[in-house]
PDB file of C-alpha atoms in Angstrom:
ATOM      1  CA  MET A   1     -41.169-125.148-125.648  1.00  0.00           C
ATOM      2  CA  LEU A   2     -41.170-124.818-129.432  1.00  0.00           C
ATOM      3  CA  GLU A   3     -40.079-121.381-130.629  1.00  0.00           C
ATOM      4  CA  ILE A   4     -41.758-120.160-133.794  1.00  0.00           C
ATOM      5  CA  LEU A   5     -39.637-117.588-135.575  1.00  0.00           C
ATOM      6  CA  SER A   6     -41.376-114.588-137.020  1.00  0.00           C
ATOM      7  CA  PRO A   7     -40.686-113.569-140.616  1.00  0.00           C
ATOM      8  CA  VAL A   8     -38.094-110.828-141.118  1.00  0.00           C
ATOM      9  CA  ARG A   9     -38.133-108.391-144.054  1.00  0.00           C
ATOM     10  CA  LEU A  10     -34.745-106.856-144.797  1.00  0.00           C
ATOM     11  CA  LEU A  11     -33.996-104.019-147.176  1.00  0.00           C
ATOM     12  CA  GLY A  12     -30.629-104.093-148.948  1.00  0.00           C
ATOM     13  CA  LEU A  13     -29.006-100.843-150.075  1.00  0.00           C
ATOM     14  CA  PRO A  14     -26.012-101.086-152.415  1.00  0.00           C
ATOM     15  CA  GLY A  15     -23.788 -98.025-152.155  1.00  0.00           C
ATOM     16  CA  SER A  16     -22.887 -98.011-155.833  1.00  0.00           C
ATOM     17  CA  LEU A  17     -24.694 -97.246-159.077  1.00  0.00           C
ATOM     18  CA  ARG A  18     -22.213 -99.170-161.220  1.00  0.00           C
ATOM     19  CA  GLN A  19     -23.715-101.809-163.539  1.00  0.00           C
ATOM     20  CA  ALA A  20     -21.354-104.515-162.230  1.00  0.00           C
ATOM     21  CA  SER A  21     -21.586-103.262-158.639  1.00  0.00           C
ATOM     22  CA  PHE A  22     -19.651-105.292-156.064  1.00  0.00           C
ATOM     23  CA  SER A  23     -22.095-103.988-153.445  1.00  0.00           C
ATOM     24  CA  ARG A  24     -25.093-105.399-155.318  1.00  0.00           C
ATOM     25  CA  ALA A  25     -23.250-108.691-155.937  1.00  0.00           C
ATOM     26  CA  THR A  26     -22.608-108.952-152.194  1.00  0.00           C
ATOM     27  CA  LEU A  27     -26.275-108.347-151.385  1.00  0.00           C
ATOM     28  CA  ILE A  28     -27.335-110.965-153.943  1.00  0.00           C
ATOM     29  CA  GLY A  29     -24.943-113.499-152.396  1.00  0.00           C
ATOM     30  CA  LEU A  30     -26.365-112.774-148.947  1.00  0.00           C
ATOM     31  CA  ARG A  31     -29.962-112.892-150.202  1.00  0.00           C
ATOM     32  CA  ASP A  32     -29.340-116.298-151.759  1.00  0.00           C
ATOM     33  CA  SER A  33     -27.972-117.616-148.429  1.00  0.00           C
ATOM     34  CA  LEU A  34     -30.651-116.378-146.027  1.00  0.00           C
ATOM     35  CA  PRO A  35     -32.372-118.657-143.537  1.00  0.00           C
ATOM     36  CA  GLU A  36     -36.030-119.589-143.896  1.00  0.00           C
ATOM     37  CA  LYS A  37     -38.559-116.811-143.171  1.00  0.00           C
ATOM     38  CA  VAL A  38     -36.028-114.060-143.914  1.00  0.00           C
ATOM     39  CA  THR A  39     -36.276-112.036-147.122  1.00  0.00           C
ATOM     40  CA  LEU A  40     -33.976-109.374-148.534  1.00  0.00           C
ATOM     41  CA  GLU A  41     -35.265-106.888-151.096  1.00  0.00           C
ATOM     42  CA  ILE A  42     -32.507-104.995-152.885  1.00  0.00           C
ATOM     43  CA  HIS A  43     -33.545-101.373-153.307  1.00  0.00           C
ATOM     44  CA  GLU A  44     -31.668 -99.016-155.626  1.00  0.00           C
ATOM     45  CA  PRO A  45     -33.414 -95.654-155.414  1.00  0.00           C
ATOM     46  CA  GLN A  46     -32.695 -92.897-157.903  1.00  0.00           C
ATOM     47  CA  LEU A  47     -32.800 -89.934-155.539  1.00  0.00           C
ATOM     48  CA  PRO A  48     -32.267 -86.239-156.244  1.00  0.00           C
ATOM     49  CA  LEU A  49     -29.475 -84.483-154.382  1.00  0.00           C
ATOM     50  CA  TYR A  50     -30.543 -83.673-150.851  1.00  0.00           C
ATOM     51  CA  ASN A  51     -31.896 -80.148-150.515  1.00  0.00           C
ATOM     52  CA  GLU A  52     -33.533 -79.142-147.245  1.00  0.00           C
ATOM     53  CA  ASP A  53     -35.823 -76.766-149.162  1.00  0.00           C
ATOM     54  CA  ASP A  54     -37.357 -79.784-150.943  1.00  0.00           C
ATOM     55  CA  ASP A  55     -37.843 -81.536-147.617  1.00  0.00           C
ATOM     56  CA  ARG A  56     -40.063 -78.886-146.043  1.00  0.00           C
ATOM     57  CA  SER A  57     -43.112 -80.194-147.890  1.00  0.00           C
ATOM     58  CA  ASN A  58     -43.777 -83.890-148.369  1.00  0.00           C
ATOM     59  CA  GLY A  59     -40.619 -84.196-150.455  1.00  0.00           C
ATOM     60  CA  PRO A  60     -40.033 -85.670-153.919  1.00  0.00           C
ATOM     61  CA  GLU A  61     -42.042 -88.807-154.773  1.00  0.00           C
ATOM     62  CA  GLN A  62     -38.975 -91.063-155.156  1.00  0.00           C
ATOM     63  CA  VAL A  63     -37.803 -89.967-151.679  1.00  0.00           C
ATOM     64  CA  LEU A  64     -41.191 -90.809-150.152  1.00  0.00           C
ATOM     65  CA  LYS A  65     -41.051 -94.277-151.761  1.00  0.00           C
ATOM     66  CA  PHE A  66     -37.506 -94.760-150.433  1.00  0.00           C
ATOM     67  CA  ARG A  67     -38.530 -93.760-146.914  1.00  0.00           C
ATOM     68  CA  ASP A  68     -41.570 -96.057-147.094  1.00  0.00           C
ATOM     69  CA  ALA A  69     -39.365 -98.980-148.156  1.00  0.00           C
ATOM     70  CA  ILE A  70     -37.214 -98.411-145.059  1.00  0.00           C
ATOM     71  CA  LYS A  71     -40.266 -97.986-142.787  1.00  0.00           C
ATOM     72  CA  ASN A  72     -41.795-101.226-144.083  1.00  0.00           C
ATOM     73  CA  SER A  73     -38.633-103.245-143.468  1.00  0.00           C
ATOM     74  CA  ASP A  74     -37.576-104.844-140.202  1.00  0.00           C
ATOM     75  CA  GLY A  75     -33.918-104.025-140.812  1.00  0.00           C
ATOM     76  CA  VAL A  76     -31.526-102.546-143.356  1.00  0.00           C
ATOM     77  CA  VAL A  77     -28.332-104.031-144.813  1.00  0.00           C
ATOM     78  CA  ILE A  78     -26.029-101.460-146.395  1.00  0.00           C
ATOM     79  CA  VAL A  79     -23.077-102.540-148.527  1.00  0.00           C
ATOM     80  CA  THR A  80     -20.678 -99.788-149.533  1.00  0.00           C
ATOM     81  CA  PRO A  81     -17.594 -99.604-151.703  1.00  0.00           C
ATOM     82  CA  GLU A  82     -14.806 -97.218-150.725  1.00  0.00           C
ATOM     83  CA  TYR A  83     -14.229 -94.143-152.884  1.00  0.00           C
ATOM     84  CA  ASN A  84     -11.325 -91.884-151.880  1.00  0.00           C
ATOM     85  CA  HIS A  85     -11.248 -93.320-148.345  1.00  0.00           C
ATOM     86  CA  GLY A  86     -14.978 -92.749-147.794  1.00  0.00           C
ATOM     87  CA  VAL A  87     -18.510 -93.693-148.747  1.00  0.00           C
ATOM     88  CA  PRO A  88     -19.748 -92.799-152.238  1.00  0.00           C
ATOM     89  CA  GLY A  89     -21.775 -89.612-152.557  1.00  0.00           C
ATOM     90  CA  VAL A  90     -24.833 -91.537-153.768  1.00  0.00           C
ATOM     91  CA  LEU A  91     -24.963 -93.502-150.500  1.00  0.00           C
ATOM     92  CA  LYS A  92     -24.381 -90.460-148.293  1.00  0.00           C
ATOM     93  CA  ASN A  93     -27.131 -88.664-150.205  1.00  0.00           C
ATOM     94  CA  ALA A  94     -29.560 -91.564-149.593  1.00  0.00           C
ATOM     95  CA  LEU A  95     -28.707 -91.589-145.884  1.00  0.00           C
ATOM     96  CA  ASP A  96     -29.246 -87.827-145.709  1.00  0.00           C
ATOM     97  CA  TRP A  97     -32.736 -88.221-147.214  1.00  0.00           C
ATOM     98  CA  ALA A  98     -33.522 -91.120-144.844  1.00  0.00           C
ATOM     99  CA  SER A  99     -32.392 -89.146-141.800  1.00  0.00           C
ATOM    100  CA  ARG A 100     -34.580 -86.106-142.425  1.00  0.00           C
ATOM    101  CA  PRO A 101     -36.627 -84.201-141.432  1.00  0.00           C
ATOM    102  CA  PHE A 102     -34.631 -83.722-138.251  1.00  0.00           C
ATOM    103  CA  GLY A 103     -35.974 -85.871-135.434  1.00  0.00           C
ATOM    104  CA  ARG A 104     -38.057 -88.071-137.761  1.00  0.00           C
ATOM    105  CA  SER A 105     -35.450 -90.326-139.365  1.00  0.00           C
ATOM    106  CA  VAL A 106     -36.923 -93.547-140.777  1.00  0.00           C
ATOM    107  CA  LEU A 107     -33.647 -95.214-139.767  1.00  0.00           C
ATOM    108  CA  ALA A 108     -33.889 -94.171-136.097  1.00  0.00           C
ATOM    109  CA  LYS A 109     -33.737 -97.317-133.946  1.00  0.00           C
ATOM    110  CA  LYS A 110     -33.910 -99.462-137.107  1.00  0.00           C
ATOM    111  CA  PRO A 111     -31.592-102.508-136.911  1.00  0.00           C
ATOM    112  CA  THR A 112     -28.911-101.825-139.521  1.00  0.00           C
ATOM    113  CA  LEU A 113     -25.864-103.738-140.708  1.00  0.00           C
ATOM    114  CA  ALA A 114     -22.939-102.023-142.434  1.00  0.00           C
ATOM    115  CA  ILE A 115     -20.674-103.977-144.793  1.00  0.00           C
ATOM    116  CA  SER A 116     -17.856-102.563-146.906  1.00  0.00           C
ATOM    117  CA  VAL A 117     -16.260-104.119-149.967  1.00  0.00           C
ATOM    118  CA  SER A 118     -13.172-103.148-151.913  1.00  0.00           C
ATOM    119  CA  SER A 119     -10.770-104.405-154.541  1.00  0.00           C
ATOM    120  CA  ALA A 120      -8.008-103.531-152.060  1.00  0.00           C
ATOM    121  CA  PHE A 121      -7.023-106.022-149.369  1.00  0.00           C
ATOM    122  CA  THR A 122      -8.245-103.574-146.687  1.00  0.00           C
ATOM    123  CA  GLY A 123     -11.867-104.172-147.665  1.00  0.00           C
ATOM    124  CA  GLY A 124     -12.929-100.542-147.514  1.00  0.00           C
ATOM    125  CA  VAL A 125     -12.299-100.200-143.790  1.00  0.00           C
ATOM    126  CA  ARG A 126     -12.255 -96.386-143.925  1.00  0.00           C
ATOM    127  CA  ALA A 127     -15.603 -96.248-145.724  1.00  0.00           C
ATOM    128  CA  HIS A 128     -16.946 -98.705-143.142  1.00  0.00           C
ATOM    129  CA  ALA A 129     -15.860 -96.458-140.274  1.00  0.00           C
ATOM    130  CA  GLN A 130     -17.381 -93.418-141.981  1.00  0.00           C
ATOM    131  CA  LEU A 131     -20.645 -95.281-142.645  1.00  0.00           C
ATOM    132  CA  ASN A 132     -20.891 -96.411-139.018  1.00  0.00           C
ATOM    133  CA  GLU A 133     -20.331 -92.838-137.826  1.00  0.00           C
ATOM    134  CA  THR A 134     -23.156 -91.591-140.029  1.00  0.00           C
ATOM    135  CA  LEU A 135     -25.492 -94.415-138.958  1.00  0.00           C
ATOM    136  CA  LEU A 136     -24.853 -93.729-135.274  1.00  0.00           C
ATOM    137  CA  ALA A 137     -25.645 -90.032-135.815  1.00  0.00           C
ATOM    138  CA  ILE A 138     -28.960 -90.823-137.549  1.00  0.00           C
ATOM    139  CA  PRO A 139     -29.395 -92.785-134.953  1.00  0.00           C
ATOM    140  CA  ALA A 140     -29.790 -96.259-136.470  1.00  0.00           C
ATOM    141  CA  LEU A 141     -29.456 -99.341-134.281  1.00  0.00           C
ATOM    142  CA  VAL A 142     -26.146-100.581-135.721  1.00  0.00           C
ATOM    143  CA  ALA A 143     -25.409-104.300-135.412  1.00  0.00           C
ATOM    144  CA  GLY A 144     -22.238-104.686-133.372  1.00  0.00           C
ATOM    145  CA  GLY A 145     -19.415-107.150-133.586  1.00  0.00           C
ATOM    146  CA  PRO A 146     -16.413-107.039-135.846  1.00  0.00           C
ATOM    147  CA  GLN A 147     -16.348-104.709-138.812  1.00  0.00           C
ATOM    148  CA  ILE A 148     -17.656-106.604-141.811  1.00  0.00           C
ATOM    149  CA  VAL A 149     -15.130-105.691-144.490  1.00  0.00           C
ATOM    150  CA  ILE A 150     -14.493-107.828-147.558  1.00  0.00           C
ATOM    151  CA  GLY A 151     -11.231-107.206-149.379  1.00  0.00           C
ATOM    152  CA  ASN A 152     -10.148-108.345-152.838  1.00  0.00           C
ATOM    153  CA  ILE A 153     -13.847-108.440-153.687  1.00  0.00           C
ATOM    154  CA  GLY A 154     -13.340-108.669-157.451  1.00  0.00           C
ATOM    155  CA  GLU A 155     -11.802-112.128-157.016  1.00  0.00           C
ATOM    156  CA  LYS A 156     -14.757-113.317-154.924  1.00  0.00           C
ATOM    157  CA  ILE A 157     -17.608-112.671-157.351  1.00  0.00           C
ATOM    158  CA  ALA A 158     -18.845-114.891-160.168  1.00  0.00           C
ATOM    159  CA  ASP A 159     -21.655-113.947-162.542  1.00  0.00           C
ATOM    160  CA  GLY A 160     -22.626-110.919-160.454  1.00  0.00           C
ATOM    161  CA  VAL A 161     -22.874-112.805-157.146  1.00  0.00           C
ATOM    162  CA  LEU A 162     -20.570-113.008-154.121  1.00  0.00           C
ATOM    163  CA  VAL A 163     -19.632-116.702-154.025  1.00  0.00           C
ATOM    164  CA  ASP A 164     -16.560-116.750-151.764  1.00  0.00           C
ATOM    165  CA  GLN A 165     -17.634-118.983-148.883  1.00  0.00           C
ATOM    166  CA  PRO A 166     -15.373-117.538-146.129  1.00  0.00           C
ATOM    167  CA  SER A 167     -16.585-114.011-146.980  1.00  0.00           C
ATOM    168  CA  LEU A 168     -20.221-115.124-147.043  1.00  0.00           C
ATOM    169  CA  HIS A 169     -19.896-116.953-143.709  1.00  0.00           C
ATOM    170  CA  PHE A 170     -18.252-113.884-142.152  1.00  0.00           C
ATOM    171  CA  ALA A 171     -21.024-111.553-143.357  1.00  0.00           C
ATOM    172  CA  LEU A 172     -23.818-114.032-142.590  1.00  0.00           C
ATOM    173  CA  ALA A 173     -22.692-114.332-138.957  1.00  0.00           C
ATOM    174  CA  ALA A 174     -23.232-110.583-138.540  1.00  0.00           C
ATOM    175  CA  LEU A 175     -26.465-110.775-140.513  1.00  0.00           C
ATOM    176  CA  ARG A 176     -27.798-113.479-138.173  1.00  0.00           C
ATOM    177  CA  GLN A 177     -27.077-111.155-135.247  1.00  0.00           C
ATOM    178  CA  MET A 178     -28.986-108.378-136.988  1.00  0.00           C
ATOM    179  CA  ILE A 179     -31.912-110.718-137.727  1.00  0.00           C
ATOM    180  CA  SER A 180     -32.091-111.470-133.995  1.00  0.00           C
ATOM    181  CA  MET A 181     -32.121-107.715-133.325  1.00  0.00           C
ATOM    182  CA  CYS A 182     -35.002-107.345-135.807  1.00  0.00           C
ATOM    183  CA  ARG A 183     -37.021-110.074-134.111  1.00  0.00           C
ATOM    184  CA  LEU A 184     -36.341-108.581-130.682  1.00  0.00           C
ATOM    185  CA  SER A 185     -37.388-105.111-131.878  1.00  0.00           C
ATOM    186  CA  SER A 186     -40.510-106.568-133.478  1.00  0.00           C
ATOM    187  CA  SER A 187     -41.504-108.489-130.327  1.00  0.00           C
ATOM    188  CA  ARG A 188     -41.073-105.333-128.208  1.00  0.00           C
ATOM    189  CA  LEU A 189     -43.356-103.404-130.556  1.00  0.00           C
ATOM    190  CA  MET A 190     -46.035-106.097-130.240  1.00  0.00           C
ATOM    191  CA  ALA A 191     -45.802-106.280-126.433  1.00  0.00           C
TER     192      ALA A 191
END
């Protein structure tokens, strides 16, 4: 029997605001290597600091757009650098907005892949662990397998794109698993 694969819409969230962001470069490299019928939109929201008082109403407009982007995706790919052995504040802030109001997280049960990148050889492993902990608490559906950490990232980027083939293959293997999770989740919703 011929299997027809459904399209998959992924949302990419770089955990850095830096102009020459390694996180964005990694997402671009992944986007350029995706299989047919899979798209990756890189989303870089400019969100206010999380304040529960602002969340009691509909919330700020840029937050509503951010939440809608997550809702309208089949899965989320988050790439984070490591700052002081953890995730950057801008990423944690975005995850806090996505996880609220309590019990109505747009990331709940959403297939999600965490990737960390670092100039150090460790690849941001501590930020990766912290990110996974936060995602599990939200509770996102975190793609399993080995931790996707890419060390010495500065040497693996050319013209703002991750080009190192071993790193891309490593990350794409996990991404393929997440794409399967997205298709499985989508087929369950249609059943």
